[in-house]
Amino acid sequence: MKKIKIGICLLMCSALLFSCKTDKKEETMPETTEQQAKKSGIIKADYGTTPDGAKIEKYTLTNEKGMKMEVITLGGIITSLTAPDKDGKYEDIVLGYAKKEDYFNGNPYFFGAAIGRYGNRIAKGKFSLDGKQYQLTVNDGPNSLHGGKGFDKRIFTAEEVAGANPTIRLTYTAKDGEEGYPGNLKTIVTYTLTNDNALEIDYEAVTDKKTVVNLTQHSYFNLSGAGKTILDHELQLNADRMLPVDATLIPTGELKPVAGTPFDFTTAKQVGKDINATDDQLKKGGGYDHCWVFTDNNTKDLRHVGSLYHKTSGRYMEVYTTEPAIQFYSGNFIDGTKDSKTGGKYEKRSGLCLETQHYPDAPNQPKFPTTVLSPGEKYTSKTTYKFSVK
Ligand code: BGC
């Protein structure tokens, strides 16, 4: 009898223990991706494998207000960035391909990418440093554009950075001689999505040989969400001069005042207002594809340099940078062949880039601010895109 009682007791105890265990298991059940995505923070996921067999990761950063940014380790590419309109509706405001293959097979428009080692063009892909001539990969007519097979096509190592705002640090080390450039160049691009709806981008680079560096970001903005073009966006740039270009889009060396020309954005103006004006520079660029020099270009301070406004949605983006200039590219070469993530194809001028930077072809133009980086020095640069509504 005693034995039976003990047996029942043991059975009940183990049943109790088991049920406690089950309960506990339920309490610690991992959240679904959907549950997690609603909270601020960072989620890491697999993005896929490139044709060369490299595994790509995707990081989703969400801030406390619900703004969300997706970044992949290939090219440090921002594949998506949401921002609220005047009714609080969040929509994706950067262009991105519908198909991963378009990222994996070369990202022809440089959508969303971190650009290096030299953003923009270097004439004939040639420059000299200390009497030695370097030949870079030529990939844009006779010139080298965005570093040849640049950082946009390389795989970065990603680390989450602890702090009040979701932050991700991407590192890529370009080899000495890669694409023709001298020096092993360690580059760190840090993206922070702040809780007051700003995307902060911090760049750092160090080299072990004298080299040239000009880093930027190549997101195409369309603040309307899924609008067809950016011609109705109002742009303002604190820039009183621009760099005229030759037929291959290399600066002639002149710094031309914008006053009285279609290039005057010193007060806000619709992008489409003068884009079809009869103008030799607009003809050469097929629209706007030029470098504007900030009126206040002799500082390394982070300051307001321009803004972009889309009236219908109310979305407003302010640009701050430590850089002396900006390439405003009105998406003229987008040719209707790539599937858009919002449906249909991306047409000419469906997005615009505001690429903060040093001047194009500076390694060949001694009058332009230098882009030379020497061993022992640290390249630093910061750009902030701040989102709000008006
Ligand atoms: C350049 C354009 C080029 C584009 C590539 C821009 O930075 O200024 O000329 O076509 O990048 O997507």
PDB file of C-alpha atoms in Angstrom, residues 21-258:
ATOM      1  CA  LYS A  21       8.599  22.980 -17.715  1.00  0.00           C
ATOM      2  CA  THR A  22       6.056  23.266 -20.558  1.00  0.00           C
ATOM      3  CA  ASP A  23       4.773  26.567 -19.165  1.00  0.00           C
ATOM      4  CA  LYS A  24       8.292  27.899 -18.891  1.00  0.00           C
ATOM      5  CA  LYS A  25       8.980  26.843 -22.455  1.00  0.00           C
ATOM      6  CA  GLU A  26       5.972  28.816 -23.641  1.00  0.00           C
ATOM      7  CA  GLU A  27       7.140  31.899 -21.758  1.00  0.00           C
ATOM      8  CA  THR A  28      10.512  31.884 -23.520  1.00  0.00           C
ATOM      9  CA  MET A  29       9.155  30.971 -26.955  1.00  0.00           C
ATOM     10  CA  PRO A  30      11.107  33.040 -29.480  1.00  0.00           C
ATOM     11  CA  GLU A  31       9.161  35.896 -31.045  1.00  0.00           C
ATOM     12  CA  THR A  32       8.167  35.605 -34.667  1.00  0.00           C
ATOM     13  CA  THR A  33      10.065  37.802 -37.123  1.00  0.00           C
ATOM     14  CA  GLU A  34       6.894  39.855 -37.460  1.00  0.00           C
ATOM     15  CA  GLN A  35       6.690  40.452 -33.691  1.00  0.00           C
ATOM     16  CA  GLN A  36      10.357  41.397 -33.573  1.00  0.00           C
ATOM     17  CA  ALA A  37      10.101  43.704 -36.579  1.00  0.00           C
ATOM     18  CA  LYS A  38       7.518  45.838 -34.764  1.00  0.00           C
ATOM     19  CA  LYS A  39      10.038  46.681 -32.062  1.00  0.00           C
ATOM     20  CA  SER A  40      12.986  48.990 -32.337  1.00  0.00           C
ATOM     21  CA  GLY A  41      16.326  47.288 -32.743  1.00  0.00           C
ATOM     22  CA  ILE A  42      18.153  45.172 -35.284  1.00  0.00           C
ATOM     23  CA  ILE A  43      17.252  41.847 -36.870  1.00  0.00           C
ATOM     24  CA  LYS A  44      19.753  39.819 -38.832  1.00  0.00           C
ATOM     25  CA  ALA A  45      18.611  37.395 -41.547  1.00  0.00           C
ATOM     26  CA  ASP A  46      20.073  35.468 -44.471  1.00  0.00           C
ATOM     27  CA  TYR A  47      19.611  37.322 -47.740  1.00  0.00           C
ATOM     28  CA  GLY A  48      20.820  34.643 -50.116  1.00  0.00           C
ATOM     29  CA  THR A  49      23.894  33.438 -51.943  1.00  0.00           C
ATOM     30  CA  THR A  50      25.612  35.210 -54.832  1.00  0.00           C
ATOM     31  CA  PRO A  51      26.438  33.278 -58.042  1.00  0.00           C
ATOM     32  CA  ASP A  52      30.031  33.024 -56.651  1.00  0.00           C
ATOM     33  CA  GLY A  53      28.693  31.231 -53.583  1.00  0.00           C
ATOM     34  CA  ALA A  54      29.095  34.087 -51.084  1.00  0.00           C
ATOM     35  CA  LYS A  55      26.486  34.303 -48.341  1.00  0.00           C
ATOM     36  CA  ILE A  56      24.864  37.704 -47.951  1.00  0.00           C
ATOM     37  CA  GLU A  57      23.215  38.897 -44.743  1.00  0.00           C
ATOM     38  CA  LYS A  58      20.429  41.389 -44.362  1.00  0.00           C
ATOM     39  CA  TYR A  59      20.071  43.658 -41.336  1.00  0.00           C
ATOM     40  CA  THR A  60      16.780  45.360 -40.573  1.00  0.00           C
ATOM     41  CA  LEU A  61      17.112  48.415 -38.361  1.00  0.00           C
ATOM     42  CA  THR A  62      13.935  49.767 -36.765  1.00  0.00           C
ATOM     43  CA  ASN A  63      13.824  52.922 -34.668  1.00  0.00           C
ATOM     44  CA  GLU A  64      11.424  53.754 -31.826  1.00  0.00           C
ATOM     45  CA  LYS A  65       9.074  55.618 -34.165  1.00  0.00           C
ATOM     46  CA  GLY A  66       8.776  52.628 -36.509  1.00  0.00           C
ATOM     47  CA  MET A  67      11.038  53.868 -39.288  1.00  0.00           C
ATOM     48  CA  LYS A  68      12.782  50.908 -40.882  1.00  0.00           C
ATOM     49  CA  MET A  69      15.895  50.414 -42.958  1.00  0.00           C
ATOM     50  CA  GLU A  70      17.166  47.254 -44.631  1.00  0.00           C
ATOM     51  CA  VAL A  71      20.861  46.919 -45.410  1.00  0.00           C
ATOM     52  CA  ILE A  72      22.687  44.023 -47.029  1.00  0.00           C
ATOM     53  CA  THR A  73      26.331  43.114 -46.560  1.00  0.00           C
ATOM     54  CA  LEU A  74      26.821  43.144 -50.345  1.00  0.00           C
ATOM     55  CA  GLY A  75      27.962  46.681 -51.172  1.00  0.00           C
ATOM     56  CA  GLY A  76      26.585  48.058 -47.892  1.00  0.00           C
ATOM     57  CA  ILE A  77      23.430  48.485 -49.984  1.00  0.00           C
ATOM     58  CA  ILE A  78      20.375  50.099 -48.426  1.00  0.00           C
ATOM     59  CA  THR A  79      17.630  48.065 -50.101  1.00  0.00           C
ATOM     60  CA  SER A  80      14.768  49.788 -48.312  1.00  0.00           C
ATOM     61  CA  LEU A  81      14.119  52.818 -46.097  1.00  0.00           C
ATOM     62  CA  THR A  82      10.695  53.820 -44.857  1.00  0.00           C
ATOM     63  CA  ALA A  83       9.539  57.258 -43.723  1.00  0.00           C
ATOM     64  CA  PRO A  84       6.147  58.589 -42.617  1.00  0.00           C
ATOM     65  CA  ASP A  85       4.100  60.985 -44.745  1.00  0.00           C
ATOM     66  CA  LYS A  86       1.988  63.809 -43.316  1.00  0.00           C
ATOM     67  CA  ASP A  87      -0.725  61.293 -42.319  1.00  0.00           C
ATOM     68  CA  GLY A  88       1.787  59.065 -40.555  1.00  0.00           C
ATOM     69  CA  LYS A  89       1.836  56.486 -43.366  1.00  0.00           C
ATOM     70  CA  TYR A  90       5.185  54.732 -43.690  1.00  0.00           C
ATOM     71  CA  GLU A  91       6.363  54.018 -47.232  1.00  0.00           C
ATOM     72  CA  ASP A  92       9.611  52.995 -48.828  1.00  0.00           C
ATOM     73  CA  ILE A  93      11.354  56.130 -50.103  1.00  0.00           C
ATOM     74  CA  VAL A  94      14.424  54.605 -51.815  1.00  0.00           C
ATOM     75  CA  LEU A  95      14.585  52.692 -55.082  1.00  0.00           C
ATOM     76  CA  GLY A  96      15.515  49.023 -55.032  1.00  0.00           C
ATOM     77  CA  TYR A  97      15.282  46.059 -57.370  1.00  0.00           C
ATOM     78  CA  ALA A  98      12.386  43.637 -57.138  1.00  0.00           C
ATOM     79  CA  LYS A  99      14.807  40.772 -57.876  1.00  0.00           C
ATOM     80  CA  LYS A 100      17.814  39.881 -55.730  1.00  0.00           C
ATOM     81  CA  GLU A 101      19.669  38.829 -58.898  1.00  0.00           C
ATOM     82  CA  ASP A 102      19.878  42.483 -59.916  1.00  0.00           C
ATOM     83  CA  TYR A 103      21.930  43.130 -56.770  1.00  0.00           C
ATOM     84  CA  PHE A 104      23.912  39.921 -57.165  1.00  0.00           C
ATOM     85  CA  ASN A 105      24.666  40.492 -60.867  1.00  0.00           C
ATOM     86  CA  GLY A 106      26.302  43.884 -60.590  1.00  0.00           C
ATOM     87  CA  ASN A 107      23.671  46.454 -59.472  1.00  0.00           C
ATOM     88  CA  PRO A 108      23.827  48.414 -62.754  1.00  0.00           C
ATOM     89  CA  TYR A 109      22.407  51.642 -61.287  1.00  0.00           C
ATOM     90  CA  PHE A 110      24.418  51.435 -58.022  1.00  0.00           C
ATOM     91  CA  PHE A 111      21.083  51.443 -56.126  1.00  0.00           C
ATOM     92  CA  GLY A 112      21.576  52.204 -52.422  1.00  0.00           C
ATOM     93  CA  ALA A 113      25.265  51.293 -52.402  1.00  0.00           C
ATOM     94  CA  ALA A 114      28.221  52.447 -50.344  1.00  0.00           C
ATOM     95  CA  ILE A 115      30.592  53.863 -52.971  1.00  0.00           C
ATOM     96  CA  GLY A 116      34.388  53.682 -52.876  1.00  0.00           C
ATOM     97  CA  ARG A 117      37.269  53.813 -53.029  1.00  0.00           C
ATOM     98  CA  TYR A 118      36.618  56.811 -55.255  1.00  0.00           C
ATOM     99  CA  GLY A 119      33.054  58.023 -55.742  1.00  0.00           C
ATOM    100  CA  ASN A 120      32.402  59.684 -59.116  1.00  0.00           C
ATOM    101  CA  ARG A 121      34.755  59.843 -62.105  1.00  0.00           C
ATOM    102  CA  ILE A 122      38.524  59.878 -62.588  1.00  0.00           C
ATOM    103  CA  ALA A 123      39.503  60.933 -66.116  1.00  0.00           C
ATOM    104  CA  LYS A 124      40.766  58.046 -68.246  1.00  0.00           C
ATOM    105  CA  GLY A 125      41.184  56.062 -65.022  1.00  0.00           C
ATOM    106  CA  LYS A 126      44.635  57.571 -64.526  1.00  0.00           C
ATOM    107  CA  PHE A 127      46.324  59.645 -61.865  1.00  0.00           C
ATOM    108  CA  SER A 128      49.808  60.178 -60.417  1.00  0.00           C
ATOM    109  CA  LEU A 129      51.027  60.284 -56.841  1.00  0.00           C
ATOM    110  CA  ASP A 130      54.618  61.213 -56.001  1.00  0.00           C
ATOM    111  CA  GLY A 131      55.593  60.834 -59.659  1.00  0.00           C
ATOM    112  CA  LYS A 132      54.160  57.339 -60.014  1.00  0.00           C
ATOM    113  CA  GLN A 133      51.288  56.833 -62.434  1.00  0.00           C
ATOM    114  CA  TYR A 134      48.403  54.539 -61.590  1.00  0.00           C
ATOM    115  CA  GLN A 135      46.017  52.975 -64.089  1.00  0.00           C
ATOM    116  CA  LEU A 136      42.577  52.189 -62.704  1.00  0.00           C
ATOM    117  CA  THR A 137      39.844  50.003 -64.135  1.00  0.00           C
ATOM    118  CA  VAL A 138      38.002  51.978 -66.814  1.00  0.00           C
ATOM    119  CA  ASN A 139      34.275  51.229 -66.621  1.00  0.00           C
ATOM    120  CA  ASP A 140      32.434  54.314 -67.880  1.00  0.00           C
ATOM    121  CA  GLY A 141      33.346  55.272 -71.443  1.00  0.00           C
ATOM    122  CA  PRO A 142      36.987  56.324 -71.208  1.00  0.00           C
ATOM    123  CA  ASN A 143      36.803  56.960 -67.423  1.00  0.00           C
ATOM    124  CA  SER A 144      36.765  55.158 -64.113  1.00  0.00           C
ATOM    125  CA  LEU A 145      33.458  55.530 -62.232  1.00  0.00           C
ATOM    126  CA  HIS A 146      32.759  54.773 -58.553  1.00  0.00           C
ATOM    127  CA  GLY A 147      36.011  52.863 -57.988  1.00  0.00           C
ATOM    128  CA  GLY A 148      35.792  50.409 -60.938  1.00  0.00           C
ATOM    129  CA  LYS A 149      34.589  47.131 -59.453  1.00  0.00           C
ATOM    130  CA  GLY A 150      34.090  49.207 -56.346  1.00  0.00           C
ATOM    131  CA  PHE A 151      32.829  48.778 -52.805  1.00  0.00           C
ATOM    132  CA  ASP A 152      29.261  48.532 -54.141  1.00  0.00           C
ATOM    133  CA  LYS A 153      30.181  45.058 -55.456  1.00  0.00           C
ATOM    134  CA  ARG A 154      32.187  43.888 -52.422  1.00  0.00           C
ATOM    135  CA  ILE A 155      31.074  42.052 -49.335  1.00  0.00           C
ATOM    136  CA  PHE A 156      31.339  43.895 -46.043  1.00  0.00           C
ATOM    137  CA  THR A 157      31.615  42.381 -42.569  1.00  0.00           C
ATOM    138  CA  ALA A 158      28.765  43.603 -40.395  1.00  0.00           C
ATOM    139  CA  GLU A 159      28.659  44.220 -36.646  1.00  0.00           C
ATOM    140  CA  GLU A 160      25.802  45.571 -34.570  1.00  0.00           C
ATOM    141  CA  VAL A 161      26.846  48.493 -32.394  1.00  0.00           C
ATOM    142  CA  ALA A 162      25.257  48.829 -28.940  1.00  0.00           C
ATOM    143  CA  GLY A 163      23.686  52.194 -28.148  1.00  0.00           C
ATOM    144  CA  ALA A 164      20.468  54.206 -27.925  1.00  0.00           C
ATOM    145  CA  ASN A 165      19.841  54.080 -31.698  1.00  0.00           C
ATOM    146  CA  PRO A 166      20.012  51.040 -33.999  1.00  0.00           C
ATOM    147  CA  THR A 167      23.479  51.117 -35.541  1.00  0.00           C
ATOM    148  CA  ILE A 168      25.372  48.813 -37.836  1.00  0.00           C
ATOM    149  CA  ARG A 169      29.061  48.971 -38.685  1.00  0.00           C
ATOM    150  CA  LEU A 170      30.243  47.623 -42.048  1.00  0.00           C
ATOM    151  CA  THR A 171      33.899  46.977 -42.720  1.00  0.00           C
ATOM    152  CA  TYR A 172      35.672  46.271 -45.996  1.00  0.00           C
ATOM    153  CA  THR A 173      39.401  46.197 -46.660  1.00  0.00           C
ATOM    154  CA  ALA A 174      40.356  46.900 -50.260  1.00  0.00           C
ATOM    155  CA  LYS A 175      43.667  45.322 -51.236  1.00  0.00           C
ATOM    156  CA  ASP A 176      46.771  47.161 -52.394  1.00  0.00           C
ATOM    157  CA  GLY A 177      46.420  47.272 -56.203  1.00  0.00           C
ATOM    158  CA  GLU A 178      42.698  46.435 -56.202  1.00  0.00           C
ATOM    159  CA  GLU A 179      41.157  48.117 -59.268  1.00  0.00           C
ATOM    160  CA  GLY A 180      44.541  49.802 -59.736  1.00  0.00           C
ATOM    161  CA  TYR A 181      44.577  51.860 -56.513  1.00  0.00           C
ATOM    162  CA  PRO A 182      47.619  51.862 -54.229  1.00  0.00           C
ATOM    163  CA  GLY A 183      47.416  50.798 -50.574  1.00  0.00           C
ATOM    164  CA  ASN A 184      45.453  48.384 -48.457  1.00  0.00           C
ATOM    165  CA  LEU A 185      42.508  50.559 -47.467  1.00  0.00           C
ATOM    166  CA  LYS A 186      40.429  49.595 -44.450  1.00  0.00           C
ATOM    167  CA  THR A 187      37.038  51.288 -44.699  1.00  0.00           C
ATOM    168  CA  ILE A 188      34.289  51.417 -42.106  1.00  0.00           C
ATOM    169  CA  VAL A 189      30.815  52.643 -43.031  1.00  0.00           C
ATOM    170  CA  THR A 190      28.464  53.037 -40.070  1.00  0.00           C
ATOM    171  CA  TYR A 191      24.715  53.428 -40.557  1.00  0.00           C
ATOM    172  CA  THR A 192      22.622  54.713 -37.648  1.00  0.00           C
ATOM    173  CA  LEU A 193      18.863  55.083 -37.794  1.00  0.00           C
ATOM    174  CA  THR A 194      18.227  57.586 -35.028  1.00  0.00           C
ATOM    175  CA  ASN A 195      15.071  57.693 -32.968  1.00  0.00           C
ATOM    176  CA  ASP A 196      14.328  61.158 -34.369  1.00  0.00           C
ATOM    177  CA  ASN A 197      14.125  59.765 -37.930  1.00  0.00           C
ATOM    178  CA  ALA A 198      17.573  60.524 -39.281  1.00  0.00           C
ATOM    179  CA  LEU A 199      19.872  58.248 -41.206  1.00  0.00           C
ATOM    180  CA  GLU A 200      23.417  59.041 -40.120  1.00  0.00           C
ATOM    181  CA  ILE A 201      26.298  57.727 -42.206  1.00  0.00           C
ATOM    182  CA  ASP A 202      29.819  57.825 -40.799  1.00  0.00           C
ATOM    183  CA  TYR A 203      32.795  56.905 -42.960  1.00  0.00           C
ATOM    184  CA  GLU A 204      36.316  56.087 -41.810  1.00  0.00           C
ATOM    185  CA  ALA A 205      39.326  54.828 -43.746  1.00  0.00           C
ATOM    186  CA  VAL A 206      43.004  54.177 -43.149  1.00  0.00           C
ATOM    187  CA  THR A 207      45.698  53.152 -45.614  1.00  0.00           C
ATOM    188  CA  ASP A 208      49.196  51.711 -45.535  1.00  0.00           C
ATOM    189  CA  LYS A 209      50.300  53.539 -48.731  1.00  0.00           C
ATOM    190  CA  LYS A 210      49.488  56.975 -50.070  1.00  0.00           C
ATOM    191  CA  THR A 211      46.205  56.689 -51.984  1.00  0.00           C
ATOM    192  CA  VAL A 212      43.077  58.641 -52.962  1.00  0.00           C
ATOM    193  CA  VAL A 213      39.696  58.263 -51.236  1.00  0.00           C
ATOM    194  CA  ASN A 214      36.242  59.728 -51.875  1.00  0.00           C
ATOM    195  CA  LEU A 215      33.417  57.818 -50.184  1.00  0.00           C
ATOM    196  CA  THR A 216      29.717  58.395 -50.657  1.00  0.00           C
ATOM    197  CA  GLN A 217      26.280  56.776 -50.620  1.00  0.00           C
ATOM    198  CA  HIS A 218      24.217  56.092 -53.722  1.00  0.00           C
ATOM    199  CA  SER A 219      20.603  55.838 -52.513  1.00  0.00           C
ATOM    200  CA  TYR A 220      18.016  57.027 -55.011  1.00  0.00           C
ATOM    201  CA  PHE A 221      15.302  58.903 -53.156  1.00  0.00           C
ATOM    202  CA  ASN A 222      11.696  59.189 -54.247  1.00  0.00           C
ATOM    203  CA  LEU A 223       9.845  60.721 -51.320  1.00  0.00           C
ATOM    204  CA  SER A 224       6.437  59.998 -52.843  1.00  0.00           C
ATOM    205  CA  GLY A 225       6.675  56.299 -51.979  1.00  0.00           C
ATOM    206  CA  ALA A 226       5.776  54.755 -55.319  1.00  0.00           C
ATOM    207  CA  GLY A 227       5.662  57.803 -57.615  1.00  0.00           C
ATOM    208  CA  LYS A 228       6.846  57.469 -61.187  1.00  0.00           C
ATOM    209  CA  THR A 229       9.371  60.328 -61.268  1.00  0.00           C
ATOM    210  CA  ILE A 230      11.069  62.847 -59.011  1.00  0.00           C
ATOM    211  CA  LEU A 231      10.325  65.817 -61.274  1.00  0.00           C
ATOM    212  CA  ASP A 232       7.752  67.114 -58.775  1.00  0.00           C
ATOM    213  CA  HIS A 233      10.237  67.093 -55.871  1.00  0.00           C
ATOM    214  CA  GLU A 234      11.492  70.474 -54.665  1.00  0.00           C
ATOM    215  CA  LEU A 235      15.227  70.630 -54.197  1.00  0.00           C
ATOM    216  CA  GLN A 236      17.234  73.241 -52.376  1.00  0.00           C
ATOM    217  CA  LEU A 237      21.046  73.304 -52.274  1.00  0.00           C
ATOM    218  CA  ASN A 238      23.262  75.726 -50.347  1.00  0.00           C
ATOM    219  CA  ALA A 239      25.582  75.807 -53.329  1.00  0.00           C
ATOM    220  CA  ASP A 240      26.434  78.914 -55.329  1.00  0.00           C
ATOM    221  CA  ARG A 241      28.717  77.171 -57.838  1.00  0.00           C
ATOM    222  CA  MET A 242      28.818  73.959 -59.844  1.00  0.00           C
ATOM    223  CA  LEU A 243      31.462  72.100 -61.813  1.00  0.00           C
ATOM    224  CA  PRO A 244      30.776  72.153 -65.572  1.00  0.00           C
ATOM    225  CA  VAL A 245      31.725  68.895 -67.304  1.00  0.00           C
ATOM    226  CA  ASP A 246      33.021  67.768 -70.687  1.00  0.00           C
ATOM    227  CA  ALA A 247      31.218  65.292 -72.937  1.00  0.00           C
ATOM    228  CA  THR A 248      32.402  62.365 -70.764  1.00  0.00           C
ATOM    229  CA  LEU A 249      31.202  64.056 -67.541  1.00  0.00           C
ATOM    230  CA  ILE A 250      34.693  64.990 -66.299  1.00  0.00           C
ATOM    231  CA  PRO A 251      34.875  68.485 -64.703  1.00  0.00           C
ATOM    232  CA  THR A 252      36.549  71.066 -66.914  1.00  0.00           C
ATOM    233  CA  GLY A 253      38.161  72.644 -63.829  1.00  0.00           C
ATOM    234  CA  GLU A 254      35.934  75.722 -63.843  1.00  0.00           C
ATOM    235  CA  LEU A 255      33.780  76.576 -60.800  1.00  0.00           C
ATOM    236  CA  LYS A 256      30.772  78.200 -62.400  1.00  0.00           C
ATOM    237  CA  PRO A 257      28.295  80.426 -60.509  1.00  0.00           C
ATOM    238  CA  VAL A 258      24.801  78.923 -60.662  1.00  0.00           C
TER     239      VAL A 258
END
